[in-house]
Coordinates of C-alpha atoms in Angstrom, one line a residue:
X1 CA 0.0 0.0 0.0
X2 CA 1.2 3.5 -0.8
X3 CA 1.0 6.3 1.8
X4 CA 1.8 10.0 1.8
X5 CA 4.6 9.8 4.4
X6 CA 6.2 6.7 5.9
X7 CA 8.4 7.1 9.0
X8 CA 10.7 4.0 9.1
X9 CA 12.7 2.4 11.8
X10 CA 11.7 4.7 14.6
X11 CA 11.5 4.1 18.4
X12 CA 7.8 4.8 19.0
X13 CA 6.8 6.3 22.4
X14 CA 3.1 6.2 21.8
X15 CA 1.9 8.8 24.3
X16 CA -0.1 6.5 26.5
X17 CA 2.5 6.2 29.2
X18 CA 1.5 2.5 29.4
X19 CA 3.8 1.0 26.8
X20 CA 7.5 0.9 26.7
X21 CA 9.0 2.5 23.5
X22 CA 9.0 0.0 20.7
X23 CA 10.5 -0.3 17.2
X24 CA 7.9 0.4 14.5
X25 CA 7.1 2.2 11.2
X26 CA 4.4 4.9 11.1
X27 CA 2.4 5.5 8.0
X28 CA 0.6 8.7 7.3
X29 CA -2.2 9.3 4.9
X30 CA -3.5 12.9 4.7
X31 CA -3.9 14.3 8.2
X32 CA -4.2 10.9 9.9
X33 CA -1.9 8.1 11.1
X34 CA -2.9 5.2 8.9
X35 CA -0.8 2.4 10.4
X36 CA 1.7 1.6 13.1
X37 CA 3.9 -1.5 13.2
X38 CA 6.3 -3.5 11.0
X39 CA 5.3 -2.3 7.5
X40 CA 8.0 -3.9 5.1
X41 CA 5.8 -3.7 2.0
X42 CA 4.6 -0.2 2.5
X43 CA 5.5 2.5 0.1
X44 CA 5.2 6.3 0.3
X45 CA 5.7 9.5 -1.6
X46 CA 8.1 10.5 1.1
X47 CA 10.1 8.3 3.5
X48 CA 11.7 9.6 6.7
X49 CA 14.4 7.4 8.1
X50 CA 14.0 7.7 11.9
X51 CA 16.6 5.1 12.8
X52 CA 17.9 5.9 16.3
X53 CA 15.2 8.5 16.8
X54 CA 12.1 8.6 19.0
X55 CA 8.8 9.0 17.2
X56 CA 6.1 10.4 19.5
X57 CA 2.9 12.4 19.5
X58 CA 3.1 16.1 19.1
X59 CA 3.4 18.0 22.3
X60 CA 0.4 19.9 23.7
X61 CA 1.1 23.1 25.5
X62 CA -1.8 23.8 27.8
X63 CA -0.6 27.2 29.1
X64 CA 1.3 29.4 26.6
X65 CA 0.9 33.1 25.7
X66 CA 1.1 32.3 22.0
X67 CA -1.5 34.6 20.4
X68 CA 0.6 37.7 19.9
X69 CA 3.4 35.6 18.4
X70 CA 1.1 33.7 16.0
X71 CA -0.8 36.7 14.9
X72 CA 2.2 39.0 14.4
X73 CA 4.7 36.5 13.1
X74 CA 7.3 37.4 15.7
X75 CA 8.7 34.1 17.1
X76 CA 5.8 32.3 15.4
X77 CA 7.9 29.1 15.1
X78 CA 9.3 29.1 18.7
X79 CA 6.9 26.4 19.8
X80 CA 6.7 24.1 16.9
X81 CA 10.5 23.7 16.7
X82 CA 10.3 22.2 20.2
X83 CA 7.7 19.7 19.0
X84 CA 4.6 21.6 20.2
X85 CA 1.9 20.9 17.7
X86 CA -1.1 22.2 19.7
X87 CA -1.3 25.4 21.8
X88 CA -4.2 26.3 24.1
X89 CA -5.5 29.8 23.7
X90 CA -6.5 32.2 26.6
X91 CA -3.9 31.3 29.2
X92 CA -4.6 33.1 32.5
X93 CA -8.0 33.9 31.0
X94 CA -6.5 36.6 28.7
X95 CA -8.5 37.1 25.5
X96 CA -9.9 39.7 23.2
X97 CA -13.3 38.3 22.2
X98 CA -16.1 39.1 22.2
X99 CA -15.4 42.7 23.2
X100 CA -16.5 46.0 21.8
X101 CA -13.6 48.0 20.1
X102 CA -12.8 50.3 23.1
X103 CA -12.5 47.4 25.6
X104 CA -10.7 45.2 23.0
X105 CA -8.0 47.9 22.7
X106 CA -7.8 48.4 26.5
X107 CA -7.3 44.7 27.0
X108 CA -4.5 44.6 24.4
X109 CA -2.8 47.5 26.2
X110 CA -3.2 45.7 29.5
X111 CA -1.5 42.6 28.0
X112 CA 1.4 44.4 26.6
X113 CA 3.6 42.5 29.1
X114 CA 3.0 39.5 26.9
X115 CA 2.4 41.2 23.5
X116 CA 5.3 43.6 23.8
X117 CA 5.3 46.4 21.2
X118 CA 3.5 44.2 18.6
X119 CA 0.3 45.4 17.1
X120 CA -2.5 43.5 15.4
X121 CA -5.5 44.6 13.5
X122 CA -8.1 44.6 16.4
X123 CA -11.1 44.6 14.1
X124 CA -12.7 41.3 14.8
X125 CA -16.2 41.3 16.3
X126 CA -17.4 37.8 17.1
X127 CA -15.8 34.7 18.6
X128 CA -15.6 33.0 15.2
X129 CA -14.1 36.1 13.7
X130 CA -11.3 35.9 16.3
X131 CA -10.7 32.2 15.9
X132 CA -10.6 32.6 12.1
X133 CA -7.5 34.7 12.5
X134 CA -5.4 31.6 13.3
X135 CA -5.6 29.3 10.3
X136 CA -3.0 30.4 7.9
X137 CA -1.1 32.2 10.6
X138 CA 0.0 29.3 12.8
X139 CA 2.4 26.4 12.2
X140 CA 0.7 24.5 15.1
X141 CA -2.9 23.9 16.0
X142 CA -4.7 26.2 18.5
X143 CA -7.4 25.1 20.9
X144 CA -9.7 27.7 22.4
X145 CA -10.6 28.2 26.0
X146 CA -13.1 30.6 27.4
X147 CA -11.1 33.7 28.3
X148 CA -12.6 34.8 31.7
X149 CA -10.9 38.2 31.6
X150 CA -12.7 39.0 28.3
X151 CA -16.0 37.6 29.5
X152 CA -16.0 39.7 32.7
X153 CA -14.7 42.8 30.9
X154 CA -17.5 42.5 28.4
X155 CA -20.2 42.5 31.1
X156 CA -18.7 44.3 34.1
X157 CA -16.0 46.4 32.6
X158 CA -13.0 47.0 34.8
X159 CA -15.1 47.5 37.9
X160 CA -14.3 45.9 41.2
X161 CA -16.8 44.1 43.4
X162 CA -18.9 41.1 43.0
X163 CA -21.1 40.7 39.9
X164 CA -24.9 41.0 40.2
X165 CA -27.2 38.1 39.3
X166 CA -28.0 39.9 36.0
X167 CA -24.3 40.2 35.2
X168 CA -23.6 36.6 36.1
X169 CA -26.4 35.5 33.7
X170 CA -24.8 37.7 31.0
X171 CA -21.4 36.2 31.6
X172 CA -22.9 32.7 31.6
X173 CA -24.3 33.4 28.2
X174 CA -20.9 34.3 26.9
X175 CA -19.4 31.2 28.4
X176 CA -22.1 29.2 26.6
X177 CA -21.2 30.9 23.3
X178 CA -17.5 30.0 23.7
X179 CA -18.4 26.4 24.7
X180 CA -20.7 26.1 21.6
X181 CA -17.7 27.3 19.6
X182 CA -15.7 24.2 20.9
X183 CA -13.8 25.7 23.8
X184 CA -12.1 23.1 26.0
X185 CA -13.2 24.9 29.2
X186 CA -13.0 28.0 31.3
X187 CA -9.6 29.6 31.8
X188 CA -8.9 32.2 34.5
X189 CA -6.0 34.3 35.9
X190 CA -7.2 35.3 39.3
X191 CA -4.3 37.5 40.0
X192 CA -5.0 39.6 36.9
X193 CA -7.6 42.2 36.0
X194 CA -10.5 42.0 35.8
X195 CA -10.8 38.3 36.8
X196 CA -9.3 39.1 40.2
X197 CA -12.5 40.9 41.1
X198 CA -14.7 37.8 40.8
X199 CA -16.0 35.9 43.8
X200 CA -16.8 32.3 44.4
X201 CA -20.5 32.6 43.4
X202 CA -19.6 34.0 40.0
X203 CA -17.0 31.3 39.4
X204 CA -19.3 28.5 40.4
X205 CA -22.1 29.6 38.2
X206 CA -19.8 30.0 35.1
X207 CA -18.2 26.6 35.8
X208 CA -21.6 25.0 35.9
X209 CA -22.1 26.1 32.3
X210 CA -18.7 24.9 31.2
X211 CA -19.2 21.6 33.0
X212 CA -22.5 21.0 31.1
X213 CA -20.4 20.9 27.9
X214 CA -17.8 18.6 29.4
X215 CA -15.3 21.4 29.9
X216 CA -12.6 21.9 32.5
X217 CA -11.7 24.8 34.9
X218 CA -8.1 25.9 34.4
X219 CA -6.8 28.6 36.7
X220 CA -3.9 30.7 37.7
X221 CA -5.0 30.8 41.3
X222 CA -5.3 33.9 43.5
X223 CA -2.2 35.0 45.5
X224 CA -0.2 32.5 43.5
X225 CA 3.1 33.4 45.0
X226 CA 2.3 34.3 48.6
X227 CA -1.0 32.7 49.5
X228 CA -1.6 29.3 47.8
X229 CA -3.4 27.4 50.5
X230 CA -6.5 29.7 50.6
X231 CA -6.6 29.7 46.8
X232 CA -6.6 25.9 46.7
X233 CA -9.5 25.8 49.1
X234 CA -11.4 28.1 46.6
X235 CA -10.7 25.6 43.8
X236 CA -11.9 22.7 45.9
X237 CA -15.1 24.5 46.6
X238 CA -15.6 25.3 42.9
X239 CA -15.3 21.5 42.2
X240 CA -17.7 20.6 44.9
X241 CA -20.4 23.1 43.9
X242 CA -20.1 22.8 40.1
X243 CA -18.7 19.3 39.5
X244 CA -16.2 20.6 36.9
X245 CA -12.8 19.0 36.7
X246 CA -10.2 21.5 37.9
X247 CA -6.6 22.3 36.8
X248 CA -4.0 24.6 38.3
X249 CA -1.5 26.5 36.1
X250 CA 2.2 26.6 36.7
X251 CA 2.2 24.8 40.0
X252 CA 4.9 22.7 41.6
X253 CA 5.2 20.0 44.2
X254 CA 7.4 21.8 46.7
X255 CA 6.7 21.1 50.4
X256 CA 3.5 23.2 50.5
X257 CA 2.4 22.1 47.0
X258 CA 2.9 18.4 47.8
X259 CA 0.8 18.8 51.0
X260 CA -2.0 20.5 49.0
X261 CA -1.9 17.9 46.3
X262 CA -2.2 15.2 49.0
X263 CA -5.1 17.0 50.5
X264 CA -6.9 17.2 47.1
X265 CA -6.4 13.4 46.7
X266 CA -7.8 12.7 50.2
X267 CA -10.8 14.9 49.5
X268 CA -11.4 13.3 46.1
X269 CA -10.9 16.5 44.2
X270 CA -10.6 15.9 40.5
X271 CA -7.5 18.1 40.1
X272 CA -4.6 18.2 37.7
X273 CA -1.8 20.7 37.3
X274 CA 1.0 21.7 35.0
X275 CA 4.6 22.9 35.5
X276 CA 7.4 24.4 33.4
X277 CA 10.2 22.9 35.6
X278 CA 12.4 26.0 35.8
X279 CA 13.4 27.2 39.3
X280 CA 12.2 30.7 38.6
X281 CA 8.9 32.2 37.4
X282 CA 7.9 35.4 35.6
X283 CA 4.9 37.7 35.8
X284 CA 3.5 41.2 35.3
X285 CA 5.0 43.7 37.7
X286 CA 1.7 45.3 38.5
X287 CA 0.4 42.2 40.3
X288 CA 2.8 43.1 43.1
X289 CA 0.3 45.9 43.9
X290 CA -2.7 45.5 46.2
X291 CA -5.6 44.2 44.1
X292 CA -7.7 47.2 44.8
X293 CA -5.0 49.4 43.3
X294 CA -5.0 47.5 40.0
X295 CA -8.7 48.0 39.2
X296 CA -9.5 50.0 36.1
X297 CA -8.3 50.4 32.5
X298 CA -4.6 50.7 32.1
X299 CA -4.6 54.5 31.8
X300 CA -6.9 54.8 34.8
X301 CA -4.6 52.7 37.0
X302 CA -1.5 54.7 35.9
X303 CA -3.3 57.9 36.8
X304 CA -4.2 56.5 40.2
X305 CA -0.6 55.4 40.8
X306 CA 0.7 58.8 40.0
X307 CA -1.0 60.2 43.1
X308 CA 1.7 60.5 45.9
X309 CA -0.9 59.5 48.5
X310 CA -1.4 56.2 46.7
X311 CA 2.3 55.6 46.6
X312 CA 2.7 56.3 50.3
X313 CA -0.1 53.8 51.1
X314 CA 1.1 51.1 48.7
X315 CA 4.9 51.1 49.6
X316 CA 4.5 49.0 52.8
X317 CA 2.7 46.3 50.8
X318 CA 5.4 46.3 48.1
X319 CA 8.0 46.1 50.8
X320 CA 6.5 42.8 52.0
X321 CA 6.2 41.5 48.5
X322 CA 9.8 42.3 47.5
X323 CA 11.0 40.6 50.7
X324 CA 9.8 37.3 49.3
X325 CA 12.6 37.0 46.8
X326 CA 15.2 38.9 44.8
X327 CA 13.4 39.8 41.6
X328 CA 15.1 40.4 38.3
X329 CA 13.7 42.8 35.7
X330 CA 12.6 40.9 32.6
X331 CA 10.8 43.0 30.0
X332 CA 10.4 46.8 30.0
X333 CA 8.7 49.0 27.5
X334 CA 11.9 51.1 27.1
X335 CA 14.3 48.3 27.2
X336 CA 16.1 49.7 30.3
X337 CA 17.2 47.7 33.3
X338 CA 16.7 44.2 31.7
X339 CA 18.5 41.5 33.6
X340 CA 19.3 43.6 36.7
X341 CA 17.9 42.9 40.1
X342 CA 15.5 45.3 41.7
X343 CA 17.7 45.5 44.8
X344 CA 20.8 46.4 42.8
X345 CA 18.9 49.0 40.8
X346 CA 17.5 50.5 43.9
X347 CA 20.9 50.7 45.6
X348 CA 22.4 52.4 42.5
X349 CA 19.5 54.9 42.6
X350 CA 19.9 55.5 46.3
X351 CA 16.3 54.4 47.1
X352 CA 14.5 51.5 48.7
X353 CA 13.6 48.6 46.4
X354 CA 9.9 49.2 46.9
X355 CA 10.4 52.8 45.8
X356 CA 12.3 51.8 42.7
X357 CA 9.8 49.1 41.8
X358 CA 6.8 51.5 42.2
X359 CA 8.5 54.2 40.0
X360 CA 9.5 51.6 37.4
X361 CA 5.8 50.5 37.0
X362 CA 4.9 54.1 36.4
X363 CA 7.8 55.0 34.1
X364 CA 7.3 51.9 32.0
X365 CA 3.5 52.5 31.8
X366 CA 2.7 49.2 33.3
X367 CA 4.6 47.3 30.6
X368 CA 7.2 45.5 32.7
X369 CA 7.8 42.0 33.9
X370 CA 10.0 40.5 36.6
X371 CA 11.6 37.1 37.1
X372 CA 11.5 35.7 40.6
X373 CA 13.6 32.7 41.6
X374 CA 12.3 30.0 43.9
X375 CA 13.4 30.8 47.4
X376 CA 14.9 27.4 48.5
X377 CA 18.4 26.0 48.3
X378 CA 19.5 24.4 45.0
X379 CA 19.2 21.0 46.6
X380 CA 15.6 21.6 47.7
X381 CA 14.8 23.1 44.3
X382 CA 16.1 19.9 42.7
X383 CA 13.9 17.8 45.0
X384 CA 10.9 20.0 44.1
X385 CA 11.5 19.4 40.3
X386 CA 11.9 15.7 40.9
X387 CA 8.7 15.5 42.9
X388 CA 6.9 17.7 40.4
X389 CA 7.8 15.8 37.2
X390 CA 6.9 12.5 38.8
X391 CA 3.6 13.5 40.3
X392 CA 0.8 11.5 38.7
X393 CA -1.4 14.6 38.1
X394 CA 1.2 16.8 36.4
X395 CA 1.6 17.7 32.8
X396 CA 4.2 19.9 31.1
X397 CA 3.4 23.5 29.9
X398 CA 5.7 26.3 29.1
X399 CA 3.8 29.5 30.2
X400 CA 5.8 30.9 27.3
X401 CA 5.9 34.6 26.4
X402 CA 7.5 35.4 23.1
X403 CA 7.1 39.0 21.9
X404 CA 8.8 40.8 24.8
X405 CA 12.3 42.2 24.9
X406 CA 13.7 39.6 27.3
X407 CA 11.4 36.7 27.9
X408 CA 11.7 33.7 30.3
X409 CA 13.6 30.9 28.6
X410 CA 10.8 28.5 29.3
X411 CA 8.9 29.6 26.2
X412 CA 11.8 28.5 24.0
X413 CA 13.1 25.5 25.8
X414 CA 10.6 24.0 28.2
X415 CA 9.6 20.9 26.1
X416 CA 13.0 20.1 24.7
X417 CA 14.4 20.2 28.2
X418 CA 12.2 17.3 29.4
X419 CA 13.8 14.5 27.3
X420 CA 17.1 16.2 27.3
X421 CA 17.6 17.1 30.9
X422 CA 15.1 15.2 33.0
X423 CA 15.1 11.9 31.0
X424 CA 18.6 11.6 29.6
X425 CA 20.9 13.7 31.8
X426 CA 19.3 13.4 35.3
X427 CA 17.3 10.2 34.9
X428 CA 14.4 11.7 36.9
X429 CA 11.6 10.1 34.8
X430 CA 11.3 7.3 32.2
X431 CA 10.9 8.4 28.6
X432 CA 7.4 6.9 28.1
X433 CA 6.0 8.7 31.1
X434 CA 7.6 12.0 30.1
X435 CA 6.1 11.8 26.7
X436 CA 2.7 11.0 28.2
X437 CA 2.9 14.2 30.3
X438 CA 3.5 16.2 27.2
X439 CA 1.0 14.6 24.9
X440 CA -1.5 11.9 26.0
X441 CA -2.3 13.3 29.4
X442 CA -3.1 16.9 28.3
X443 CA -5.0 15.5 25.3
X444 CA -7.3 13.4 27.5
X445 CA -7.6 15.9 30.3
X446 CA -8.6 18.8 28.0
X447 CA -10.9 16.9 25.6
X448 CA -8.8 16.3 22.5
X449 CA -9.7 12.7 21.8
X450 CA -7.9 12.4 18.5
X451 CA -4.5 13.9 19.6
X452 CA -1.8 12.8 21.9
X453 CA -1.2 9.2 20.8
X454 CA 0.6 7.3 18.0
X455 CA -2.1 5.0 16.8
X456 CA -4.1 4.3 13.6
X457 CA -6.8 6.9 13.1
X458 CA -5.3 9.5 15.3
X459 CA -4.2 12.9 14.0
X460 CA -0.8 13.0 12.4
X461 CA 0.8 15.4 14.8
X462 CA 4.2 13.8 15.3
X463 CA 7.6 14.7 16.7
X464 CA 10.9 12.9 15.8
X465 CA 13.8 13.6 18.1
X466 CA 17.3 12.2 18.8
X467 CA 17.3 11.0 22.4
X468 CA 21.1 11.3 22.5
X469 CA 21.2 15.0 21.6
X470 CA 17.8 16.6 22.2
X471 CA 17.9 19.6 24.5
X472 CA 17.2 23.3 25.0
X473 CA 19.8 26.0 24.5
X474 CA 17.7 28.9 25.9
X475 CA 19.0 30.3 29.2
X476 CA 18.1 33.2 31.4
X477 CA 21.0 35.1 29.7
X478 CA 20.0 34.0 26.2
X479 CA 16.3 33.2 26.5
X480 CA 15.5 32.9 22.8
X481 CA 17.9 30.1 21.9
X482 CA 16.3 27.3 19.9
X483 CA 16.3 23.6 20.7
X484 CA 18.6 21.0 19.3
X485 CA 18.0 17.4 18.4
X486 CA 14.5 17.7 17.0
X487 CA 14.8 17.2 13.2
X488 CA 11.2 16.6 12.3
X489 CA 7.8 17.9 13.4
X490 CA 4.6 17.1 11.5
X491 CA 1.3 19.0 12.1
X492 CA -1.8 17.5 10.6
X493 CA 0.4 15.3 8.4
X494 CA 2.4 18.3 7.0
X495 CA 6.1 18.8 7.8
X496 CA 6.4 22.0 9.8
X497 CA 10.0 21.3 10.8
X498 CA 12.7 19.6 8.7
X499 CA 16.3 19.3 9.7
X500 CA 15.5 21.2 12.9
X501 CA 14.4 24.2 10.9
X502 CA 10.9 25.5 10.3
X503 CA 9.7 24.8 6.8
X504 CA 7.6 27.9 6.8
X505 CA 4.4 25.9 6.4
X506 CA 1.4 27.0 8.5
X507 CA -0.8 23.9 8.7
X508 CA -2.3 24.6 12.1
X509 CA -6.0 24.5 12.6
X510 CA -8.5 25.6 15.2
X511 CA -9.3 22.4 17.2
X512 CA -12.7 22.0 18.9
X513 CA -13.5 20.0 22.0
X514 CA -14.5 16.5 21.1
X515 CA -14.4 14.5 24.3
X516 CA -15.3 14.7 28.0
X517 CA -12.2 15.4 30.0
X518 CA -10.7 12.3 31.5
X519 CA -8.2 11.6 34.2

């Protein structure tokens, strides 16, 4: 039989996590895997010799700030060269539809810390108009989630305080529209505006709608850095009252996290989480401010922060926040201070760190990020990573940001690091299990029944990598370095990467939810 593409002599890690890697050929017809096994009589228009290479399902990044990169073309291929074949939209609940033009523009300005200076034509009106921007602009598939920030902004504006019954009903209708459009679930960033203004009642009611479609609740929880325990309790209550499966973004199994994960298991909470496995995070500098001082459109917040009385009141709060770790400046609008610690910059300026941080937020018009290292010893951090990657409820996600001046290296190296560092170099996890956490598990959990597995009939999203050389080169000093050892990536049966280099093809599609989330 003749196929379109035949991958010969590969070591197949099938994405299930249940089967040891095995030698096999993989035949592709159109956008589907047609056969897997010993296929000596098969012929194909194109044959890929995968001898000595792992053949596995395309990786699924469930938390990545990909929209600005895909829509502007800047670093558009940073994910697919790592083997990422599907990216979920609306991480942290950020999104721009459906919104009227003024609020759409304000949300784009608010998210400049992920969009950088890039601009797109913000003229879409409907959910489908927005989703239709991605085919022809993306080398990998995208999978929508309900962007809670946009949903709340549409109905409540930037206002603080709990939503009324009428407003909750209106938000529920927007959630319903997104779920009808095939969204995988409801995604939130409860440290970000305007989602931070929501209360438990609002979240439960919206989750009931998403749950009725088989969706999942995926959240950057409140007080993510300084107050996890209370935020986890909120998640537990959302699960109990709505029945929706729950998922935490960029978590880790450090001592506190492991205790909370054990508590979730004891209380039968259907919870999963993801991690990027770097011992440092990154976020928007304005989330260091008290929540009540973040409320409003970006221009309104900056005007408020310019008031000396506001600064006097906020500085003690900032002092406590900055005492948690020694933050490093990531992105700034002007390009100043990148890579320097806030404490060093403050000392050079002759002011306290909280004064410098406050003024920096104002001077950079809110367009600044900071990188914060984990505050444990290297040995404890290593234990945390070992415990995290081996936890049965974890999957891998990059939390990548691409368009800013100095991003976190996780966006450019997270997935290549897993087989390179954690499987080969450190031996922390078997290959089959690592592949499952990057493909089969996220596919099942987020409702992508035809992805995440090398099997006949499944989508032909495939990665071929050299287990002896695969790795990331991105570092905190050089965060945009590309991966090595990944010569081939196929998306919907089309080569998107050949010889480790993007082909320029843009075969990505908008995927729609096609299965109930499963454990």
